[in-house]
Amino acid sequence: MNDYHRQTAYTREGLGGHALDWGCQPEPFKRYRQRQPIPLEPARPPGAAFLDLALAWPPPAHDPAGPLDAAGLAAALLLAAGITARAWDGPEAPGLRAAASAGALYPAELYVAACGITGLDDGLYHFCPAGPGLTPLWDGPLAAALGRMLGQTPSALTFALTAMYWRSLWKYRGRAYRYCLLDAGHMLANLELACAAWGHGQRTCLDFPDRSLNVFLGLASDDEAALALVQAGPRPAQPGPENPGLPPLDRQALPLSPRVGRDATVLMAHAAGDLEGPGGTRLWPSLRASAPPRPLPPPQNGGPGLLATVRARRSRRNFIPGGLDLAALSRLLTAALPAPGPCQATLLLGPGGEMPAGAYLHLPQERALALLKASDQRRDLAQACLGQLWVGQASMSLVLWADLELLEERGGPRTYRHAMLAAGRAGQRLYLAATALGLGCCGVGAFYDQEVAAIAGLPPTAQPLYVLACGPIKGGMR
Ligand SMILES: Cc1cc2nc3c(=O)[nH]c(=O)nc-3n(C[C@H](O)[C@H](O)[C@H](O)COP(=O)(O)O)c2cc1C
């Protein structure tokens, strides 16, 4: 998997641009041949503040914010993957979604298996943000079947996040698998927060038997695949049979374009991480800093609600000079990376804030930063991000990285999916935290990998996964 990441690194010599085939531009929505979506119930949005949810992570048990019903489910689906804005004025303008997406190509799709939800028949559904609606794919209680597949107690809701590779491949070719994982991580962050706000308990599952789950969801194996699952809600009273029989056959989707391309690099990268059974608990390598860490103050919660924050979130690149104080840094970093995981963060700070300009290692367990280099690296970073100069204007950039070799050695090739999904999740949470604080944020997937690694002072065996720029913006609230 380390090999896939290295193979798809951008270099100044090997960017290999290509013309986009506009006749084959992929459809942004998945539609089924013989099945029509049913409209979503009017959503009952949760009231919790985004920062209250994001800073107390993993979510502690609390009283549910509403019953397990179709209105609560509608809110969770819209918060995860709904349309929240238009790219420009007018009904024909493409929808921009709740979660950021590389190139606004939206390769990630969302499914839900519901069991014992008031106002919704038991079954498997596909969520279509256009409408928005739920396409019924399989009738009946499927909670026990899914519970068995995942080696977990059956739950009232099982959400599945998948990727349709062609949407991203069309533009990004072999590097597309990176974006599919990062995008799915962005959507996963929103879904996890929505479930936390609903308050019926939740569990994210990234290790599952791929072949069985893809068949269960009715996915065309070479074009799309499940990447992440979230179980929510208690064990249903009638979870259904563990072996529900063969899935229905009449759930083929329309092709995304007249020609749908495939890429062997992407297929092999995904297949390398496949599992045959459910996974156990994972332990991630911990970080050690060479310089004495400087603690950040405890982050303050409060601020706008989750719904308002998700609706207001956009990729903003109009950064203006101005440093971040320690209180803002603490909120941003704790919300984005509340606990140690498979991906690490190095922070590049410009001048004008409470911390001197420089590169810092983020230590989530200590809630602290350790100095790596005492110089402002942001202009070099902008050049390394394919010359996207606005990156250099942002007060802070986050380089999310992992030692992929070490992860694979300890936990097998599936760890690549864990690391990239974790990077996407952290990215979405940083976007939301920035929005809640009146700051701007934008993800950067296009960078010369080795240059970013050198600028961020990564260990020799580590590789950058994702970059995000963040800071005060023109017209912002600060
Ligand atoms: C994984 C990822 C990589 C991205 N890379 C870039 C990038 O290199 N340059 C850029 O200007 N925007 C980048 N973006 C931002 C997207 O263009 C943006 O999310 C998309 O246009 C949708 O707009 P929205 O975020 O305002 O909803 C990236 C977003 C994601 C999730």
Coordinates of C-alpha atoms and ligand atoms in Angstrom, one line a residue:
M1 CA 0.0 0.0 0.0
N2 CA 3.0 2.1 0.6
D3 CA 3.8 1.1 -3.0
Y4 CA 0.4 2.6 -4.2
H5 CA 1.0 5.8 -2.4
R6 CA 4.6 6.1 -3.8
Q7 CA 3.5 5.2 -7.3
T8 CA 0.9 7.9 -7.3
A9 CA 3.1 10.6 -5.8
Y10 CA 3.2 13.8 -7.9
T11 CA 6.7 14.9 -8.9
R12 CA 7.7 18.0 -11.0
E13 CA 8.9 15.6 -13.7
G14 CA 5.9 13.3 -13.6
L15 CA 2.7 15.1 -13.1
G16 CA 1.4 13.8 -16.5
G17 CA -1.5 16.1 -17.2
H18 CA -4.3 14.8 -19.4
A19 CA -7.3 16.4 -21.2
L20 CA -10.6 15.7 -19.5
D21 CA -13.1 13.7 -21.7
W22 CA -16.2 15.9 -21.2
G23 CA -18.4 13.4 -23.2
C24 CA -17.7 10.9 -20.4
Q25 CA -18.1 13.3 -17.4
P26 CA -19.5 11.0 -14.7
E27 CA -23.0 11.6 -13.3
P28 CA -22.8 13.0 -9.7
F29 CA -25.8 10.9 -8.6
K30 CA -26.3 7.1 -8.6
R31 CA -29.6 6.1 -10.0
Y32 CA -31.1 2.6 -10.2
R33 CA -32.7 1.2 -13.4
Q34 CA -35.8 -0.4 -11.9
R35 CA -36.2 1.4 -8.6
Q36 CA -37.4 4.8 -7.7
P37 CA -36.4 6.8 -4.6
I38 CA -39.0 7.6 -2.0
P39 CA -38.9 11.1 -0.6
L40 CA -37.1 11.7 2.7
E41 CA -39.2 12.6 5.7
P42 CA -38.8 16.2 6.8
A43 CA -35.7 16.2 8.9
R44 CA -35.6 16.8 12.7
P45 CA -32.2 18.5 13.0
P46 CA -30.2 18.0 16.2
G47 CA -29.7 21.0 18.4
A48 CA -26.1 20.3 19.8
A49 CA -23.3 22.7 19.1
F50 CA -20.6 21.4 16.8
L51 CA -17.7 22.1 19.2
D52 CA -19.5 20.5 22.1
L53 CA -19.7 17.3 20.0
A54 CA -16.3 17.4 18.4
L55 CA -14.3 18.2 21.6
A56 CA -15.9 15.5 23.7
W57 CA -14.8 12.6 21.5
P58 CA -15.4 9.7 21.5
P59 CA -19.0 10.7 22.2
P60 CA -20.0 9.9 25.8
A61 CA -23.4 8.2 26.4
H62 CA -26.1 10.8 26.8
D63 CA -29.9 10.9 26.5
P64 CA -31.0 10.6 22.9
A65 CA -31.9 14.0 21.3
G66 CA -35.0 12.4 19.7
P67 CA -36.6 9.0 18.9
L68 CA -35.2 6.5 16.5
D69 CA -37.5 7.5 13.6
A70 CA -37.4 8.5 10.0
A71 CA -37.2 12.3 10.8
G72 CA -34.0 11.7 12.9
L73 CA -32.6 9.4 10.1
A74 CA -33.3 12.1 7.5
A75 CA -31.3 14.6 9.5
A76 CA -28.3 12.2 9.8
L77 CA -28.3 11.5 6.1
L78 CA -28.6 15.2 5.1
L79 CA -25.8 16.1 7.6
A80 CA -23.6 13.4 6.1
A81 CA -24.2 13.8 2.4
G82 CA -27.0 16.4 1.7
I83 CA -26.8 19.3 -0.8
T84 CA -26.0 22.4 1.2
A85 CA -25.3 25.0 -1.6
R86 CA -25.1 25.5 -5.3
A87 CA -21.9 26.2 -7.2
W88 CA -23.5 29.3 -8.7
D89 CA -27.0 30.8 -8.8
G90 CA -29.7 29.0 -10.7
P91 CA -31.5 25.7 -10.6
E92 CA -29.1 24.0 -13.1
A93 CA -26.1 24.8 -11.0
P94 CA -24.4 21.6 -9.5
G95 CA -25.0 21.0 -5.9
L96 CA -22.3 21.4 -3.3
R97 CA -22.5 18.9 -0.5
A98 CA -22.3 18.8 3.3
A99 CA -18.8 17.2 3.0
A100 CA -15.9 18.6 1.0
S101 CA -14.9 16.6 -2.1
A102 CA -11.8 16.7 -4.3
G103 CA -12.7 18.5 -7.5
A104 CA -16.4 18.4 -6.3
L105 CA -16.6 15.0 -8.0
Y106 CA -18.4 13.3 -5.0
P107 CA -17.2 9.6 -5.5
A108 CA -18.6 8.7 -2.0
E109 CA -22.1 7.2 -1.8
L110 CA -24.2 6.4 1.3
Y111 CA -26.4 3.4 2.1
V112 CA -28.4 2.6 5.2
A113 CA -29.9 -0.6 6.5
A114 CA -32.8 0.3 8.8
C115 CA -34.5 -2.0 11.3
G116 CA -37.2 -1.0 13.8
I117 CA -37.1 2.7 12.8
T118 CA -40.5 4.4 13.3
G119 CA -41.9 5.7 10.0
L120 CA -39.6 3.6 7.7
D121 CA -40.0 0.0 6.6
D122 CA -37.2 -2.3 7.5
G123 CA -34.7 -2.7 4.7
L124 CA -31.6 -1.6 2.8
Y125 CA -31.8 1.8 1.1
H126 CA -29.5 4.0 -1.0
F127 CA -29.5 7.7 -0.2
C128 CA -29.7 10.0 -3.2
P129 CA -29.0 13.6 -2.2
A130 CA -30.9 14.8 -5.3
G131 CA -34.5 14.9 -4.3
P132 CA -33.4 14.0 -1.6
G133 CA -34.7 10.5 -1.4
L134 CA -34.1 6.9 -0.3
T135 CA -34.1 4.1 -2.9
P136 CA -35.3 0.8 -1.4
L137 CA -33.0 -2.0 -2.4
W138 CA -33.9 -4.9 -0.2
D139 CA -37.0 -5.3 2.0
G140 CA -37.1 -6.8 5.5
P141 CA -35.0 -6.8 8.7
L142 CA -31.3 -7.2 7.9
A143 CA -29.8 -6.2 11.2
A144 CA -28.9 -9.7 12.3
A145 CA -27.3 -10.5 8.9
L146 CA -25.1 -7.4 9.1
G147 CA -24.3 -8.0 12.8
R148 CA -23.0 -11.5 11.9
M149 CA -21.0 -10.2 8.9
L150 CA -19.3 -7.5 11.1
G151 CA -18.9 -9.8 14.2
Q152 CA -21.0 -7.2 16.2
T153 CA -24.3 -7.0 18.0
P154 CA -27.1 -6.2 15.4
S155 CA -28.0 -2.5 15.5
A156 CA -31.1 -0.5 14.4
L157 CA -29.1 1.3 11.8
T158 CA -26.0 0.4 9.7
F159 CA -24.7 3.1 7.4
A160 CA -22.3 2.1 4.6
L161 CA -20.1 4.5 2.8
T162 CA -18.9 3.4 -0.6
A163 CA -16.9 4.9 -3.5
M164 CA -17.7 4.9 -7.2
Y165 CA -14.1 5.1 -8.6
W166 CA -15.0 6.5 -12.0
R167 CA -16.1 9.8 -10.7
S168 CA -12.7 10.5 -9.4
L169 CA -10.7 8.5 -11.9
W170 CA -12.1 10.6 -14.7
K171 CA -10.0 13.5 -13.5
Y172 CA -7.3 12.1 -11.3
R173 CA -6.5 8.7 -12.9
G174 CA -4.3 6.5 -10.7
R175 CA -4.3 9.0 -7.8
A176 CA -8.1 8.7 -7.6
Y177 CA -8.1 6.0 -4.9
R178 CA -6.4 8.5 -2.5
Y179 CA -9.3 11.0 -3.2
C180 CA -12.0 8.3 -2.8
L181 CA -10.6 7.5 0.6
L182 CA -10.1 11.1 1.7
D183 CA -13.6 12.0 0.5
A184 CA -15.2 9.1 2.2
G185 CA -13.4 10.1 5.4
H186 CA -14.9 13.6 5.1
M187 CA -18.4 12.1 4.8
L188 CA -17.7 9.7 7.6
A189 CA -16.8 12.6 9.9
N190 CA -20.1 14.3 9.3
L191 CA -22.1 11.0 9.7
E192 CA -20.3 10.3 13.0
L193 CA -21.0 13.8 14.3
A194 CA -24.7 13.5 13.2
C195 CA -25.0 10.1 15.0
A196 CA -23.3 11.6 18.1
A197 CA -25.8 14.5 18.1
W198 CA -28.8 12.0 17.8
G199 CA -27.4 10.2 20.8
H200 CA -28.4 6.5 20.3
G201 CA -24.9 5.2 20.5
Q202 CA -22.6 4.4 17.6
R203 CA -19.6 2.3 16.4
T204 CA -17.5 2.9 13.3
C205 CA -16.2 -0.2 11.6
L206 CA -13.5 0.0 9.0
D207 CA -12.6 -3.7 9.1
F208 CA -15.2 -6.0 7.5
P209 CA -15.4 -8.8 4.9
D210 CA -15.3 -6.9 1.7
R211 CA -16.7 -9.4 -0.8
S212 CA -19.7 -10.3 1.4
L213 CA -20.5 -6.7 2.2
N214 CA -20.2 -5.5 -1.4
V215 CA -22.5 -8.3 -2.6
F216 CA -24.9 -7.4 0.2
L217 CA -25.0 -3.8 -1.0
G218 CA -25.3 -4.8 -4.6
L219 CA -22.1 -3.1 -5.7
A220 CA -20.5 -3.7 -9.1
S221 CA -17.2 -5.1 -7.8
D222 CA -14.8 -3.5 -10.3
D223 CA -16.3 0.0 -10.2
E224 CA -17.3 0.6 -6.6
A225 CA -16.6 -0.7 -3.1
A226 CA -17.6 -0.2 0.5
L227 CA -15.0 1.7 2.5
A228 CA -16.6 2.4 6.0
L229 CA -19.5 1.4 8.1
V230 CA -21.2 3.1 11.1
Q231 CA -23.6 1.2 13.3
A232 CA -26.0 3.2 15.4
G233 CA -28.9 2.6 17.8
P234 CA -29.7 -0.3 20.0
R235 CA -30.2 -4.0 19.1
P236 CA -33.6 -4.0 17.4
A237 CA -36.4 -6.2 18.9
Q238 CA -36.7 -8.1 15.7
P239 CA -33.3 -8.1 13.9
G240 CA -34.3 -10.6 11.3
P241 CA -32.5 -13.8 10.2
E242 CA -28.7 -14.2 10.2
N243 CA -29.0 -15.6 6.7
P244 CA -31.6 -13.6 4.9
G245 CA -31.2 -15.6 1.6
L246 CA -29.9 -14.2 -1.7
P247 CA -30.0 -10.5 -2.2
P248 CA -32.5 -9.2 -4.9
L249 CA -31.0 -9.1 -8.4
D250 CA -33.0 -6.2 -9.8
R251 CA -30.9 -3.4 -8.3
Q252 CA -28.5 -2.5 -11.1
A253 CA -27.6 1.2 -11.4
L254 CA -27.3 3.2 -14.6
P255 CA -23.8 3.7 -15.9
L256 CA -22.2 7.0 -14.8
S257 CA -21.3 8.0 -18.4
P258 CA -21.4 6.4 -21.9
R259 CA -18.0 4.9 -21.1
V260 CA -16.9 4.0 -17.6
G261 CA -13.2 3.7 -17.2
R262 CA -11.2 1.5 -14.9
D263 CA -7.7 1.6 -13.6
A264 CA -5.6 -1.4 -12.6
T265 CA -3.6 0.6 -10.1
V266 CA -6.7 1.6 -8.2
L267 CA -8.2 -1.8 -8.3
M268 CA -5.0 -3.5 -7.1
A269 CA -4.6 -0.9 -4.3
H270 CA -8.1 -1.5 -3.0
A271 CA -7.9 -5.3 -3.4
A272 CA -4.6 -5.4 -1.5
G273 CA -6.5 -4.2 1.6
D274 CA -9.4 -6.7 1.4
L275 CA -10.4 -8.8 4.4
E276 CA -12.3 -12.0 4.5
G277 CA -13.8 -11.6 8.0
P278 CA -14.5 -8.9 10.6
G279 CA -11.5 -7.2 12.2
G280 CA -10.5 -6.8 15.9
T281 CA -9.3 -3.8 17.8
R282 CA -6.5 -1.8 16.3
L283 CA -3.6 -0.2 18.2
W284 CA -1.7 2.7 16.5
P285 CA 2.0 3.5 17.0
S286 CA 2.5 6.5 19.4
L287 CA 4.5 9.6 18.6
R288 CA 7.6 10.8 20.5
A289 CA 8.7 14.4 20.2
S290 CA 12.4 15.4 20.3
A291 CA 11.7 18.9 21.6
P292 CA 9.9 19.6 24.8
P293 CA 6.2 20.0 23.9
R294 CA 4.3 23.2 24.6
P295 CA 0.8 22.4 26.0
L296 CA -2.2 24.0 24.5
P297 CA -4.9 25.4 26.8
P298 CA -8.0 23.2 27.3
P299 CA -10.3 23.9 24.3
Q300 CA -13.5 25.9 25.0
N301 CA -16.7 24.5 23.7
G302 CA -19.9 26.3 22.7
G303 CA -20.5 28.1 19.4
P304 CA -22.9 27.4 16.5
G305 CA -25.0 24.2 16.2
L306 CA -23.9 21.2 14.1
L307 CA -26.5 21.9 11.4
A308 CA -25.6 25.6 11.1
T309 CA -21.9 24.7 10.9
V310 CA -22.3 22.0 8.3
R311 CA -24.6 24.3 6.2
A312 CA -22.1 27.2 6.4
R313 CA -19.0 25.1 5.6
R314 CA -17.4 25.8 2.3
S315 CA -13.9 25.6 0.9
R316 CA -12.5 29.1 1.4
R317 CA -9.2 30.3 -0.1
N318 CA -9.3 34.1 0.4
F319 CA -6.9 34.1 3.3
I320 CA -5.7 37.3 4.9
P321 CA -2.7 37.9 7.2
G322 CA -3.3 37.3 10.9
G323 CA -2.0 34.8 13.4
L324 CA -4.1 32.4 15.5
D325 CA -4.1 32.6 19.3
L326 CA -3.5 29.5 21.4
A327 CA -7.2 29.2 22.3
A328 CA -8.2 29.0 18.6
L329 CA -5.3 26.6 17.9
S330 CA -6.4 24.4 20.7
R331 CA -10.0 24.3 19.5
L332 CA -9.1 23.6 15.9
L333 CA -6.6 20.9 16.6
T334 CA -8.6 19.1 19.3
A335 CA -11.8 19.2 17.2
A336 CA -9.9 17.9 14.1
L337 CA -7.7 15.2 15.9
P338 CA -9.2 14.5 19.3
A339 CA -7.3 11.3 19.9
P340 CA -4.2 9.4 18.6
G341 CA -4.8 7.4 15.4
P342 CA -3.1 6.1 12.3
C343 CA -2.4 9.5 10.9
Q344 CA -0.3 12.3 12.4
A345 CA -0.3 16.0 11.9
T346 CA 2.5 18.6 11.4
L347 CA 1.5 22.2 11.7
L348 CA 3.1 25.0 9.7
L349 CA 2.4 28.3 11.3
G350 CA 3.0 31.8 9.9
P351 CA 3.9 34.9 12.0
G352 CA 1.5 37.0 14.0
G353 CA 0.1 34.4 16.3
E354 CA 0.8 33.4 19.9
M355 CA 3.1 30.6 18.7
P356 CA 6.2 31.7 16.8
A357 CA 6.2 30.9 13.1
G358 CA 7.5 27.4 12.4
A359 CA 6.8 23.7 11.9
Y360 CA 5.3 21.9 14.9
L361 CA 4.4 18.3 15.6
H362 CA 0.9 17.8 17.0
L363 CA 0.8 15.5 20.0
P364 CA -3.0 14.8 20.5
Q365 CA -2.5 12.7 23.7
E366 CA -0.7 15.6 25.5
R367 CA -2.7 18.2 23.6
A368 CA 0.6 19.9 22.8
L369 CA 2.8 21.1 20.0
A370 CA 6.6 20.3 19.7
L371 CA 8.8 22.6 17.6
L372 CA 10.4 20.9 14.6
K373 CA 11.8 24.0 12.6
A374 CA 11.7 27.6 13.7
S375 CA 11.0 29.2 10.3
D376 CA 8.0 30.1 8.2
Q377 CA 7.6 27.4 5.6
R378 CA 4.3 28.4 4.1
R379 CA 5.5 29.9 0.8
D380 CA 7.5 26.7 0.1
L381 CA 4.4 24.7 0.9
A382 CA 2.3 26.7 -1.5
Q383 CA 4.9 25.9 -4.3
A384 CA 4.9 22.3 -3.3
C385 CA 1.0 22.3 -3.6
L386 CA 1.4 22.7 -7.3
G387 CA 1.8 26.4 -6.9
Q388 CA -1.6 27.0 -5.3
L389 CA -0.4 30.4 -3.9
W390 CA -3.3 30.9 -1.6
V391 CA -2.0 28.0 0.6
G392 CA 0.9 30.3 1.5
Q393 CA -1.4 33.1 2.6
A394 CA -3.2 30.9 5.3
S395 CA -2.0 31.4 8.9
M396 CA -1.7 27.7 9.4
S397 CA -1.4 24.6 7.3
L398 CA -1.8 21.1 8.5
V399 CA 0.2 18.3 6.8
L400 CA -1.5 15.0 7.7
W401 CA 0.9 12.1 7.3
A402 CA 1.6 8.5 8.2
D403 CA 4.5 6.0 8.3
L404 CA 2.7 3.7 5.9
E405 CA 5.4 1.1 6.0
L406 CA 5.3 0.8 9.8
L407 CA 1.5 0.7 9.8
E408 CA 1.5 -2.1 7.2
E409 CA 4.2 -4.0 9.0
R410 CA 2.1 -3.9 12.3
G411 CA -1.4 -4.1 11.0
G412 CA -1.4 -5.4 7.4
P413 CA -2.3 -3.6 4.1
R414 CA -5.8 -2.6 5.4
T415 CA -4.1 0.1 7.5
Y416 CA -3.8 2.2 4.4
R417 CA -7.5 2.6 4.3
H418 CA -7.5 3.4 8.0
A419 CA -4.8 6.1 7.6
M420 CA -6.5 7.8 4.5
L421 CA -10.0 7.7 6.0
A422 CA -8.6 9.1 9.2
A423 CA -6.9 11.9 7.3
G424 CA -10.2 12.7 5.5
R425 CA -12.1 12.6 8.8
A426 CA -9.6 15.0 10.4
G427 CA -9.9 17.3 7.3
Q428 CA -13.7 17.6 7.5
R429 CA -13.5 18.2 11.3
L430 CA -10.9 20.9 10.7
Y431 CA -13.2 22.5 8.1
L432 CA -16.1 22.5 10.5
A433 CA -14.1 23.8 13.4
A434 CA -12.8 26.6 11.2
T435 CA -16.3 27.4 10.2
A436 CA -17.5 27.5 13.8
L437 CA -14.7 29.9 14.6
G438 CA -15.4 32.2 11.6
L439 CA -12.2 31.1 9.9
G440 CA -11.6 29.7 6.4
C441 CA -10.3 26.3 5.4
C442 CA -9.5 24.4 2.3
G443 CA -8.3 20.8 1.6
V444 CA -5.3 20.3 -0.7
G445 CA -4.9 16.9 -2.3
A446 CA -2.7 18.1 -5.2
F447 CA 0.9 18.3 -4.0
Y448 CA 4.4 17.1 -4.8
D449 CA 4.7 14.5 -2.2
Q450 CA 8.4 14.5 -1.5
E451 CA 8.6 18.2 -1.4
V452 CA 5.8 18.4 1.2
A453 CA 7.5 15.7 3.2
A454 CA 10.8 17.7 3.3
I455 CA 9.0 21.0 4.1
A456 CA 7.1 19.5 7.0
G457 CA 10.2 17.7 8.3
L458 CA 8.5 14.3 8.2
P459 CA 10.5 11.3 9.4
P460 CA 12.3 9.6 6.4
T461 CA 9.9 6.7 6.2
A462 CA 6.7 8.8 6.5
Q463 CA 4.5 10.1 3.7
P464 CA 2.1 13.0 3.4
L465 CA -1.5 12.0 3.0
Y466 CA -3.4 15.3 2.9
V467 CA -2.8 19.0 3.4
L468 CA -5.2 21.6 4.7
A469 CA -4.9 25.4 4.8
C470 CA -6.7 27.3 7.5
G471 CA -6.9 30.8 8.9
P472 CA -8.6 34.2 8.9
I473 CA -10.3 35.1 5.6
K474 CA -11.6 38.2 4.0
G475 CA -15.0 39.0 5.3
G476 CA -14.6 36.4 8.1
M477 CA -16.1 36.8 11.5
R478 CA -12.9 37.4 13.3
Ligands
LIG1 C1 -9.5 15.4 -0.6 C2 -9.7 16.8 -1.1 C3 -8.7 17.4 -1.8 C4 -8.9 18.8 -2.3 N1 -7.9 19.4 -3.0 C5 -8.1 20.7 -3.4 C6 -7.0 21.3 -4.0 O1 -5.9 20.7 -4.3 N2 -7.2 22.6 -4.4 C7 -8.3 23.3 -4.2 O2 -8.5 24.5 -4.5 N3 -9.4 22.7 -3.5 C8 -9.3 21.4 -3.1 N4 -10.3 20.8 -2.5 C9 -11.6 21.5 -2.2 C10 -12.6 21.1 -3.2 O3 -12.4 21.7 -4.4 C11 -14.0 21.4 -2.6 O4 -14.3 20.7 -1.5 C12 -15.1 21.2 -3.6 O5 -15.0 22.1 -4.7 C13 -16.5 21.4 -3.0 O6 -16.7 22.7 -2.5 P1 -17.0 22.9 -1.0 O7 -15.9 22.3 -0.1 O8 -17.1 24.4 -0.8 O9 -18.3 22.2 -0.6 C14 -10.1 19.5 -2.0 C15 -11.1 18.8 -1.2 C16 -10.9 17.5 -0.8 C17 -12.0 16.9 0.1

